[in-house]
PDB file of C-alpha atoms in Angstrom:
ATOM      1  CA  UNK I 200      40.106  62.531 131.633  1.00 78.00           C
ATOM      2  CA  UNK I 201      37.073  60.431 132.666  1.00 87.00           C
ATOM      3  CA  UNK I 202      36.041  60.219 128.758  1.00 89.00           C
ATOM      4  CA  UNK I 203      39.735  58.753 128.046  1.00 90.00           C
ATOM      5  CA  UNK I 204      39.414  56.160 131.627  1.00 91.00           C
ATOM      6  CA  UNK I 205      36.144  55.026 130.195  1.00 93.00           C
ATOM      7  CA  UNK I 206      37.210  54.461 126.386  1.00 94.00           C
ATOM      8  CA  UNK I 207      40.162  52.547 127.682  1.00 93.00           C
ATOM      9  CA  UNK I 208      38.709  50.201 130.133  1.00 94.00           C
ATOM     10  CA  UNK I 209      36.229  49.712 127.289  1.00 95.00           C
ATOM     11  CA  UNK I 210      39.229  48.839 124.659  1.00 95.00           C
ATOM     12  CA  UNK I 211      40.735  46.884 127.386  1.00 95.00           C
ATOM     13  CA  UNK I 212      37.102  44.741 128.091  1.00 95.00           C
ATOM     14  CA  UNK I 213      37.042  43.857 124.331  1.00 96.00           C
ATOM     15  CA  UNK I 214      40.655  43.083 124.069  1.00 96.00           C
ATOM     16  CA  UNK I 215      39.701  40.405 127.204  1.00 96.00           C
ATOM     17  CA  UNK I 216      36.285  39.345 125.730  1.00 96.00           C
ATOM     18  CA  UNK I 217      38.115  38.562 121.951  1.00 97.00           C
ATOM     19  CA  UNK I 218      40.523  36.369 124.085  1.00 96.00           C
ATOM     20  CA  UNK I 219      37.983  34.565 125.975  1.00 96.00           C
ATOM     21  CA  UNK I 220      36.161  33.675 123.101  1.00 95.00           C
ATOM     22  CA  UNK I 221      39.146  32.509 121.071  1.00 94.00           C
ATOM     23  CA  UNK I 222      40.094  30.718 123.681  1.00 93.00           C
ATOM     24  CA  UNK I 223      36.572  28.996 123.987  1.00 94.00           C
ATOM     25  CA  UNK I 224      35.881  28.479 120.858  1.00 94.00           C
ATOM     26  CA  UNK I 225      39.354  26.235 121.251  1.00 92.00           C
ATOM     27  CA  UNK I 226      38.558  24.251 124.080  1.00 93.00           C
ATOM     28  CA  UNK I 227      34.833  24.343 122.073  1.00 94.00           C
ATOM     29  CA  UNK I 228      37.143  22.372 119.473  1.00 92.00           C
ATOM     30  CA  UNK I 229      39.335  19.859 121.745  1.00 93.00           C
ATOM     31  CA  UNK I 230      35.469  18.340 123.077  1.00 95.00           C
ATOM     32  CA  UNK I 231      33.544  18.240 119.450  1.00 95.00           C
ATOM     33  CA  UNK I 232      36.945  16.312 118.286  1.00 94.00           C
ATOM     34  CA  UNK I 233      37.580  13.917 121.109  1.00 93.00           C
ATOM     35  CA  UNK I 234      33.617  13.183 120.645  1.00 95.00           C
ATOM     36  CA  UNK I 235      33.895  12.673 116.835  1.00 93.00           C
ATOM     37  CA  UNK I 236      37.063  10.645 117.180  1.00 93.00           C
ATOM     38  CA  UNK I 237      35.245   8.560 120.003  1.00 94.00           C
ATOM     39  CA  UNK I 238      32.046   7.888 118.017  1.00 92.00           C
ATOM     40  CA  UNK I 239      33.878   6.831 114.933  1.00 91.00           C
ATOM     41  CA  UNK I 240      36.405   4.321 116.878  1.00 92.00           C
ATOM     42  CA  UNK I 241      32.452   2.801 118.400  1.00 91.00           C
ATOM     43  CA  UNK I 242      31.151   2.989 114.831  1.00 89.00           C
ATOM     44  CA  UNK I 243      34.141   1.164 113.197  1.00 89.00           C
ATOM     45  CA  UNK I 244      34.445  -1.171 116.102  1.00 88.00           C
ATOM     46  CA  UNK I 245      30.742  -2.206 115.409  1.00 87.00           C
ATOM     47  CA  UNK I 246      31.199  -2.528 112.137  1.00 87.00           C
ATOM     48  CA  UNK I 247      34.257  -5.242 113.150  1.00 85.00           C
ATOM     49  CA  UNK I 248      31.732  -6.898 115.622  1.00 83.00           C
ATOM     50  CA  UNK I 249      29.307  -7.839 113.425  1.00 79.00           C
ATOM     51  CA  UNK I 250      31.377  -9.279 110.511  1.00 81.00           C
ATOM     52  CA  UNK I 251      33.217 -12.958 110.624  1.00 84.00           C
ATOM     53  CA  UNK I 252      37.001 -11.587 112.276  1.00 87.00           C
ATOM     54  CA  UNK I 253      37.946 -11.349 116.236  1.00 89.00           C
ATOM     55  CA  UNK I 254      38.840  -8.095 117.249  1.00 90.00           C
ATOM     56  CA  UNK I 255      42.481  -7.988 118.624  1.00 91.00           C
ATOM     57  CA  UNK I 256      42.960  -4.526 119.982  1.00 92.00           C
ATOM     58  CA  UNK I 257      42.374  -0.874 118.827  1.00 92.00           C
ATOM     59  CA  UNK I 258      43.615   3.073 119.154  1.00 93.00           C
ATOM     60  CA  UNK I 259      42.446   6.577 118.317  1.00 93.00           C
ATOM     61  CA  UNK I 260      44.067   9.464 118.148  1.00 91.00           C
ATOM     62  CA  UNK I 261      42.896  12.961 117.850  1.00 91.00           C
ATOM     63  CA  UNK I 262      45.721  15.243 116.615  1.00 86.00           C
ATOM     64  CA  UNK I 263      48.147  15.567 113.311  1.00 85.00           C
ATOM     65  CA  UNK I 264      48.808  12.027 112.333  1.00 79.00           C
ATOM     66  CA  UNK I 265      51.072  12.622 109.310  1.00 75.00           C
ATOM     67  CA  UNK I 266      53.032  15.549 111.153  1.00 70.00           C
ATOM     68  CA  UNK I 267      52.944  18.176 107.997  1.00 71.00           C
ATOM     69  CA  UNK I 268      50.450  20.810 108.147  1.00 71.00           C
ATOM     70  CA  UNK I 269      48.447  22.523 110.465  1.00 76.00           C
ATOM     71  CA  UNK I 270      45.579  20.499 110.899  1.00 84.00           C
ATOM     72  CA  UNK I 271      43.486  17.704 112.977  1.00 89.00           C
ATOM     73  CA  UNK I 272      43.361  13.928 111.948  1.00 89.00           C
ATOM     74  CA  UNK I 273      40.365  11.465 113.679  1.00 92.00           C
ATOM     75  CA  UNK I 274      42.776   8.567 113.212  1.00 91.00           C
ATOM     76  CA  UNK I 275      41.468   4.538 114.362  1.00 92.00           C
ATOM     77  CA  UNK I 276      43.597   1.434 114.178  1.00 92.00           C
ATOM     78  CA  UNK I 277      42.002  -2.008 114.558  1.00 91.00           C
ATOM     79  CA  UNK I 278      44.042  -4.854 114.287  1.00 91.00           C
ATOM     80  CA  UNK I 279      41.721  -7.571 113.689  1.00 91.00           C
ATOM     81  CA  UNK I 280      42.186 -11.515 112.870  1.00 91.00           C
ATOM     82  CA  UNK I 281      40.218 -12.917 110.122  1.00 89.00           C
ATOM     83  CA  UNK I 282      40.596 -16.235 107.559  1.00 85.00           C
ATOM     84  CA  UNK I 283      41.741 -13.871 104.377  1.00 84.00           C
ATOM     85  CA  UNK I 284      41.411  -9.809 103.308  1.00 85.00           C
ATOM     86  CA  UNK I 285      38.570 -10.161 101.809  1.00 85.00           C
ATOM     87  CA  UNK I 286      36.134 -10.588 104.645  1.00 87.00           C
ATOM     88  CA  UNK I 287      37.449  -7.633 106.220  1.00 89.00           C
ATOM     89  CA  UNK I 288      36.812  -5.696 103.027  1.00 88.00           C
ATOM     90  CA  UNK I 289      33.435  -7.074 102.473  1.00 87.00           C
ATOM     91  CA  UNK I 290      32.637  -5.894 105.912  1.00 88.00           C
ATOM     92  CA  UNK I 291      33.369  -2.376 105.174  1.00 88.00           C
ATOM     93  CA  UNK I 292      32.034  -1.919 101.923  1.00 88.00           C
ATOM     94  CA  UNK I 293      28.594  -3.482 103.447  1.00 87.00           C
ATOM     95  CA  UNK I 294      28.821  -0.686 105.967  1.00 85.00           C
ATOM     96  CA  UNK I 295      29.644   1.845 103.641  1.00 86.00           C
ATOM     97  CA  UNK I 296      26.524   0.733 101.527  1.00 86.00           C
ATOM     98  CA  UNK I 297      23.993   0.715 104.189  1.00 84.00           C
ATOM     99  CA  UNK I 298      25.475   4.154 106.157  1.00 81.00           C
ATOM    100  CA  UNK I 299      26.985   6.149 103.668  1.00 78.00           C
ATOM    101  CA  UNK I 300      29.849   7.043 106.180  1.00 79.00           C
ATOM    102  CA  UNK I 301      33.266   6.028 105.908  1.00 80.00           C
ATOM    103  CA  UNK I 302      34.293   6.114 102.600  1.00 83.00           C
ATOM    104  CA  UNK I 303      36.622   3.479 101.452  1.00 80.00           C
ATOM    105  CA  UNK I 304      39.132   5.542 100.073  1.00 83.00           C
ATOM    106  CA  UNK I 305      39.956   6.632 103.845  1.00 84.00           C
ATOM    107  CA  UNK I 306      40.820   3.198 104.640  1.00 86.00           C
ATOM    108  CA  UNK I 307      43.338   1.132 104.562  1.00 84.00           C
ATOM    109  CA  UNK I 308      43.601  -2.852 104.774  1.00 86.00           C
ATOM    110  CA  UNK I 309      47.230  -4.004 105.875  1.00 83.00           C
ATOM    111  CA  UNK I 310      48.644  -7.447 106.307  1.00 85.00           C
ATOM    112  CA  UNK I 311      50.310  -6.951 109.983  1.00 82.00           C
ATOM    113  CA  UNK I 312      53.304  -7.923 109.441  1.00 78.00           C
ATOM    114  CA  UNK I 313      53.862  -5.624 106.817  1.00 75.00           C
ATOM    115  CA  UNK I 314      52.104  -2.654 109.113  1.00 67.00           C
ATOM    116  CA  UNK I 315      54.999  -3.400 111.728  1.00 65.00           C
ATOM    117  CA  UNK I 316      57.229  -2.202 108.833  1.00 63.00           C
ATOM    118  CA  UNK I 317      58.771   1.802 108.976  1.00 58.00           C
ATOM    119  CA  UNK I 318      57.470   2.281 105.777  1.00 58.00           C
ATOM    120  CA  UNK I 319      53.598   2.140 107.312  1.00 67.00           C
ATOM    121  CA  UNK I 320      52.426   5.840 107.995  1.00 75.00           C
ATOM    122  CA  UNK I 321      51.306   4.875 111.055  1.00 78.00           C
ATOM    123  CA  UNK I 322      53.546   2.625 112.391  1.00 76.00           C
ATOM    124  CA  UNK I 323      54.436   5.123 115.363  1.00 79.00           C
ATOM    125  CA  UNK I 324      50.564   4.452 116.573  1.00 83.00           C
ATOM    126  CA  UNK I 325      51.423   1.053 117.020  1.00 81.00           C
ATOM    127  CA  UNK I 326      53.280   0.875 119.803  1.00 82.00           C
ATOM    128  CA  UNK I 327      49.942   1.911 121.523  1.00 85.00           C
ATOM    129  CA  UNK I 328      48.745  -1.468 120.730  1.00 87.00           C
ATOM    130  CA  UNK I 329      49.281  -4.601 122.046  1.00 86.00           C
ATOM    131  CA  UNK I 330      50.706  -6.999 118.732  1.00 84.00           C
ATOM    132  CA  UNK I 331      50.018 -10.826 118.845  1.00 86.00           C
ATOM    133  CA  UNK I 332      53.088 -12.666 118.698  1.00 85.00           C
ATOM    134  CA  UNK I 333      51.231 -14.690 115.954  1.00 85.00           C
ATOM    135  CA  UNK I 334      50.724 -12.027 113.117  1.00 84.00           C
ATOM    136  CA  UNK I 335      49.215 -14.912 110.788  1.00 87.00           C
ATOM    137  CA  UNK I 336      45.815 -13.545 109.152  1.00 88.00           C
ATOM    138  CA  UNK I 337      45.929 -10.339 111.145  1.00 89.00           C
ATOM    139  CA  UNK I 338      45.223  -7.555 109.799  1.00 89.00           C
ATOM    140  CA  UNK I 339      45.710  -3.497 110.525  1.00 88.00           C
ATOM    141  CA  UNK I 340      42.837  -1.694 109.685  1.00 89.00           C
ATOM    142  CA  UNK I 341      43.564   2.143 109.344  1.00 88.00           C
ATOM    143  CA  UNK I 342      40.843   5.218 109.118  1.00 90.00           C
ATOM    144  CA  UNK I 343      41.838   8.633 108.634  1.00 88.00           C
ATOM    145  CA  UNK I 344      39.266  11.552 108.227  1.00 89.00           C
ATOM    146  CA  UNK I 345      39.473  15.258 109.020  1.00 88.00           C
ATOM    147  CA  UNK I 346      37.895  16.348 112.513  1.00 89.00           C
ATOM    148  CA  UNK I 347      34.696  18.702 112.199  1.00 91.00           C
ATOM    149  CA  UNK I 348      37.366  21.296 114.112  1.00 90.00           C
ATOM    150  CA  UNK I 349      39.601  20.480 111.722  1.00 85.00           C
ATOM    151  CA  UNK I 350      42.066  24.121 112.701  1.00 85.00           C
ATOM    152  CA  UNK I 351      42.057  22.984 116.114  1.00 84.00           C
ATOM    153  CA  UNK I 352      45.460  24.122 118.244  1.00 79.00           C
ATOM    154  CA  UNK I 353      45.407  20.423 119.294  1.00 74.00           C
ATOM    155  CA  UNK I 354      47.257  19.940 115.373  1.00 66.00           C
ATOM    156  CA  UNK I 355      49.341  22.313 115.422  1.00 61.00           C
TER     157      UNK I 355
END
């Protein structure tokens, strides 16, 4: 009887610990990808700073941006204001060639105007943002890359 009491409070203490460290490793997850997301809008927003366009206003989101899949998005929108396109790309492949990060297939350069339109993937994000009545030579600046926690329950 004692030899049964023992093996099932022991089945019962791994059953607890397996949870607990599930669970952690979770919540482990939610901090790493808030971090990442927050050091890449910072990054990005540097990168913005320190070329020839006025930052407008920006948003991040940690979650599933495209809402197929199980999986977590890092997702930053800058709407900037600049004379033409070009500068803007400029700007990022300059970053891209000093860095290395942010590839420029992740990004995406879009009149705003057009980004307004329901055809724009992540036109739901934009109603985090405050729009300029003026929309002449802004621009919506898009980055989406996979969080390091990438299974997280936060994308599901």
């Amino acid at each position: 009887m004692k030899a049964l009491k023992i093996t099932a409070i022991t089945f019962l203490g791994i059953v607890i610990a397996v949870i607990l460290l599930f669970a952690g490793y979770e919540i482990l997850g939610i901090f790493v990808n808030q971090h990442a997301a927050d050091k890449q809008e910072k990054a990005l927003m540097g990168i913005m700073d320190a070329s020839d366009t006025e930052l407008l206003d920006h948003y991040t989101f940690v979650g599933n941006s495209s809402g197929t899949g199980n999986h977590v998005d890092l997702l930053t929108l800058i709407i900037v204001k600049a004379e033409e396109k070009g500068v803007i790309e400029k700007a990022l492949e300059e970053a891209y060639e000093e860095t290395g990060t942010f590839p420029l297939e992740y990004f995406t350069v879009t009149p705003l105007s057009l980004s307004k339109d329901s055809y724009d993937p992540y036109a739901r994000f934009m109603d985090e943002m405050t729009i300029p009545e003026d929309m002449e030579n802004c621009y919506l600046i898009s980055y989406c890359d996979s969080a390091p926690f990438a299974d997280n329950i936060i994308g599901h």
